[in-house]
Amino acid sequence: MSFEIKLPLFEGPFDLLLFFIERDELDIHDIPIFKITNDFMDYLKQLENLNMEVASDFILTAATLMRIKAKMLLPRTEKDEEGNEIDPRKELVQHLLEYKKYKSVLQELSAMEENRLKQEKRGNVEDEMKILAAKNSVELELQDLSLYKLMRVFENVMKRFEEEENRPKHTVYTYPYTIEQQRVFVQAKVRTQGIMKFTELLTEYPDKIGVIFNFLVILELIQLNEIWVQVSEGFNNFEIHATPETLTHTESDPE
């Protein structure tokens, strides 16, 4: 037996975000960043599971969503010159509104282009094919060539070569971490020990990406009221405490 998995294809990350917003009837001016980030990451994970290449603009948008999510978890807020709090989602909302505005007229422009093509053809294909066939001989090609034309062709080729060489190249690294896995790890540690120092996490996951993932998980668990933190001894160190509700839930779990 065989089965087929079909995923909807989207023209870009904003197209995917608008799909989530329209599907769940969300307010575009007050986006629930936690939900839409999880939906976005789940879609990318499905693409990776199907061995489909994820475009760099989707990866950049995923990183932007994670950055906004982290900012909203932090207790400190940024303020503008007038003293008003700056919503971390403001820039994303502006981009989405701009994209939605242009997308709304895309269908109308496509219909206008289709009608225009029906009214007037682009060029005379038969005459162009005859001209190309008549010039398909070595003698005629040599007659049309000149040193100036060869130099112009060489110049264009070298220019294109330099542009390709200087074009930015993006290298995507895959790290063996996910928010879900690190959340389970931290929850298990805190429920077992009751108190855990942040330096223990640094020992378990000493690389930079591991520290970032664990720090995001700590912020999320604080938001969920499963843990609380206290400044500890040492440079940039703090203790992670399980809340009474978490410990009570752990004691009542079946063995």
Coordinates of C-alpha atoms in Angstrom, one line a residue:
M1 CA 0.0 0.0 0.0
S2 CA 1.2 3.5 -0.7
F3 CA 0.1 6.8 0.7
E4 CA 0.7 10.4 -0.3
I5 CA 1.3 13.5 1.9
K6 CA 0.3 16.8 0.5
L7 CA 1.4 20.1 2.0
P8 CA 0.0 23.4 0.9
L9 CA 2.7 25.5 -0.9
F10 CA 3.1 29.2 -0.2
E11 CA 4.9 31.9 -2.2
G12 CA 6.8 33.2 0.9
P13 CA 6.8 33.3 4.7
F14 CA 4.3 36.2 4.8
D15 CA 1.9 34.2 2.6
L16 CA 2.1 31.4 5.2
L17 CA 1.6 33.8 8.1
L18 CA -1.4 35.3 6.5
F19 CA -2.8 31.8 5.9
F20 CA -2.6 31.1 9.7
I21 CA -4.2 34.5 10.5
E22 CA -7.1 34.0 8.1
R23 CA -7.6 30.3 9.0
D24 CA -7.9 31.0 12.7
E25 CA -9.6 34.4 12.2
L26 CA -6.9 36.2 14.2
D27 CA -6.6 39.9 14.7
I28 CA -3.6 41.0 12.5
H29 CA -3.0 44.0 14.8
D30 CA -2.8 41.7 17.9
I31 CA -1.2 38.5 16.7
P32 CA -0.8 35.8 19.4
I33 CA 2.9 35.3 18.8
F34 CA 3.2 32.1 20.7
K35 CA 0.6 30.3 18.7
I36 CA 1.6 31.6 15.2
T37 CA 5.3 30.8 16.0
N38 CA 4.4 27.2 16.9
D39 CA 2.3 26.8 13.7
F40 CA 5.1 28.3 11.6
M41 CA 7.8 26.0 13.1
D42 CA 5.5 22.9 12.7
Y43 CA 5.1 23.7 9.0
L44 CA 8.9 24.0 8.5
K45 CA 9.4 20.7 10.5
Q46 CA 7.0 18.9 8.1
L47 CA 9.0 20.2 5.2
E48 CA 12.2 18.9 6.8
N49 CA 10.6 15.5 7.5
L50 CA 9.7 15.2 3.8
N51 CA 13.3 16.1 2.9
M52 CA 12.1 19.3 1.2
E53 CA 14.5 22.3 1.1
V54 CA 13.5 25.2 3.2
A55 CA 14.1 28.6 1.6
S56 CA 16.3 31.0 3.4
D57 CA 13.5 33.6 3.7
F58 CA 11.4 31.1 5.7
I59 CA 14.4 30.4 8.0
L60 CA 14.9 34.2 8.5
T61 CA 11.2 34.7 9.3
A62 CA 11.3 31.8 11.8
A63 CA 14.3 33.4 13.5
T64 CA 12.4 36.7 13.6
L65 CA 9.4 35.1 15.2
M66 CA 11.6 33.4 17.9
R67 CA 13.2 36.8 18.6
I68 CA 9.8 38.4 19.0
K69 CA 8.7 35.6 21.2
A70 CA 11.7 35.9 23.5
K71 CA 11.2 39.7 23.7
M72 CA 7.6 39.2 24.8
L73 CA 8.7 36.8 27.5
L74 CA 11.2 39.3 29.0
P75 CA 9.8 41.4 31.8
R76 CA 11.6 44.6 30.7
T77 CA 9.9 46.6 27.9
E78 CA 11.3 49.0 25.4
K79 CA 9.8 52.5 25.2
D80 CA 9.8 55.2 22.5
E81 CA 10.7 58.9 22.9
E82 CA 7.2 59.7 24.3
G83 CA 7.5 57.0 26.9
N84 CA 5.0 54.5 25.3
E85 CA 5.9 50.8 25.3
I86 CA 7.1 49.5 22.0
D87 CA 5.3 46.3 20.9
P88 CA 7.9 43.8 19.5
R89 CA 5.3 42.7 17.0
K90 CA 4.9 46.2 15.5
E91 CA 7.4 45.8 12.6
L92 CA 6.0 42.3 11.7
V93 CA 2.5 43.6 11.6
Q94 CA 3.5 46.5 9.3
H95 CA 5.2 44.0 6.9
L96 CA 2.1 41.7 6.9
L97 CA -0.3 44.6 6.2
E98 CA 1.9 45.8 3.4
Y99 CA 2.1 42.3 1.9
K100 CA -1.6 41.8 2.3
K101 CA -2.3 45.1 0.5
Y102 CA -0.2 44.1 -2.6
K103 CA -1.5 40.5 -2.5
S104 CA -5.1 41.7 -2.7
V105 CA -4.6 43.3 -6.1
L106 CA -2.5 40.4 -7.5
Q107 CA -5.5 38.4 -8.7
E108 CA -6.9 41.5 -10.5
L109 CA -3.6 42.3 -12.1
S110 CA -3.2 38.7 -13.3
A111 CA -6.7 38.8 -14.9
M112 CA -5.8 42.1 -16.6
E113 CA -2.6 40.6 -18.0
E114 CA -4.4 37.6 -19.3
N115 CA -7.0 39.8 -21.1
R116 CA -4.2 41.9 -22.5
L117 CA -2.4 38.9 -23.9
K118 CA -5.6 37.8 -25.7
Q119 CA -5.8 41.2 -27.4
E120 CA -2.3 41.5 -28.8
K121 CA 0.4 38.8 -29.3
R122 CA 4.0 39.6 -28.3
G123 CA 5.9 39.6 -31.6
N124 CA 5.6 37.6 -34.8
V125 CA 6.8 34.1 -33.9
E126 CA 6.8 32.8 -37.5
D127 CA 8.9 35.6 -38.9
E128 CA 11.4 35.4 -36.0
M129 CA 11.8 31.6 -36.6
K130 CA 12.5 32.2 -40.3
I131 CA 15.2 34.8 -39.5
L132 CA 16.9 32.4 -37.0
A133 CA 16.7 29.6 -39.5
A134 CA 18.2 31.8 -42.3
K135 CA 21.1 32.8 -40.0
N136 CA 21.8 29.2 -39.0
S137 CA 25.0 29.0 -41.1
V138 CA 28.7 29.5 -40.3
E139 CA 29.3 32.0 -43.0
L140 CA 26.4 34.3 -42.0
E141 CA 27.5 34.2 -38.4
L142 CA 31.1 35.1 -39.2
Q143 CA 29.9 38.0 -41.4
D144 CA 27.9 39.4 -38.4
L145 CA 30.8 39.1 -36.0
S146 CA 33.3 41.9 -35.2
L147 CA 36.1 42.5 -32.6
Y148 CA 33.9 45.0 -30.9
K149 CA 31.0 42.5 -30.5
L150 CA 33.3 39.9 -29.2
M151 CA 34.8 42.3 -26.6
R152 CA 31.3 43.3 -25.5
V153 CA 30.2 39.7 -25.1
F154 CA 33.4 38.9 -23.1
E155 CA 32.8 41.9 -20.9
N156 CA 29.3 40.8 -20.1
V157 CA 30.4 37.3 -19.4
M158 CA 33.1 38.5 -17.0
K159 CA 30.6 40.9 -15.3
R160 CA 28.1 38.1 -14.7
F161 CA 30.9 35.8 -13.4
E162 CA 32.0 38.5 -10.9
E163 CA 28.4 39.0 -9.8
E164 CA 28.0 35.3 -9.2
E165 CA 31.3 35.1 -7.3
N166 CA 30.4 38.1 -5.1
R167 CA 26.8 37.0 -4.4
P168 CA 26.2 36.3 -0.7
K169 CA 26.2 32.7 0.2
H170 CA 24.0 31.5 3.1
T171 CA 25.1 28.4 5.0
V172 CA 22.4 26.8 7.1
Y173 CA 23.5 24.6 10.0
T174 CA 21.2 22.1 11.7
Y175 CA 21.6 21.8 15.5
P176 CA 20.3 18.8 17.4
Y177 CA 18.0 20.9 19.6
T178 CA 14.4 21.7 19.7
I179 CA 12.3 23.8 22.1
E180 CA 10.2 20.8 23.0
Q181 CA 13.2 18.5 23.8
Q182 CA 14.9 21.1 25.9
R183 CA 11.6 21.9 27.8
V184 CA 11.2 18.2 28.7
F185 CA 14.9 18.1 29.8
V186 CA 14.6 21.1 32.1
Q187 CA 11.2 20.1 33.5
A188 CA 12.6 16.6 34.4
K189 CA 15.7 18.1 36.0
V190 CA 13.7 20.6 38.1
R191 CA 11.1 18.2 39.2
T192 CA 13.7 15.7 40.2
Q193 CA 16.1 18.0 42.0
G194 CA 13.7 20.8 43.1
I195 CA 16.5 23.4 42.6
M196 CA 19.0 23.5 39.8
K197 CA 21.7 26.0 39.0
F198 CA 22.0 27.5 35.5
T199 CA 25.6 26.5 35.4
E200 CA 24.5 22.9 35.4
L201 CA 22.7 23.5 32.1
L202 CA 26.0 25.1 30.8
T203 CA 27.8 21.9 31.7
E204 CA 25.2 19.7 29.9
Y205 CA 25.0 22.0 26.8
P206 CA 28.1 24.2 26.6
D207 CA 27.7 25.4 23.0
K208 CA 26.2 28.8 22.2
I209 CA 23.0 27.4 20.5
G210 CA 22.4 25.0 23.4
V211 CA 22.5 27.9 25.9
I212 CA 20.1 30.0 23.8
F213 CA 17.6 27.1 23.6
N214 CA 17.7 26.4 27.3
F215 CA 17.4 30.1 28.2
L216 CA 14.3 30.4 26.0
V217 CA 12.8 27.3 27.7
I218 CA 13.5 28.8 31.1
L219 CA 11.6 32.0 30.0
E220 CA 8.7 30.0 28.7
L221 CA 8.5 27.8 31.9
I222 CA 8.5 31.0 34.0
Q223 CA 5.6 32.3 31.9
L224 CA 3.8 29.0 32.5
N225 CA 4.4 29.4 36.3
E226 CA 6.2 26.0 36.5
I227 CA 9.5 27.5 37.8
W228 CA 10.9 30.6 39.3
V229 CA 14.5 31.9 39.5
Q230 CA 16.7 33.4 42.2
V231 CA 20.1 35.1 41.8
S232 CA 22.8 32.8 43.0
E233 CA 26.5 33.0 43.8
G234 CA 29.0 33.4 40.9
F235 CA 29.1 35.5 37.8
N236 CA 25.9 35.5 35.8
N237 CA 24.5 32.5 37.7
F238 CA 21.1 31.9 39.1
E239 CA 19.1 29.1 40.7
I240 CA 16.0 27.5 39.0
H241 CA 13.3 26.5 41.5
A242 CA 10.3 24.4 40.9
T243 CA 7.0 26.0 41.9
P244 CA 5.0 24.3 44.7
E245 CA 2.4 23.4 42.1
T246 CA 5.0 21.6 39.9
L247 CA 6.4 19.6 42.9
T248 CA 2.8 18.7 44.0
H249 CA 2.0 17.5 40.4
T250 CA 5.3 15.5 40.4
E251 CA 4.5 13.7 43.7
S252 CA 1.0 12.8 42.5
D253 CA 2.3 11.3 39.2
P254 CA 2.0 7.5 39.0
E255 CA 5.3 5.7 39.2

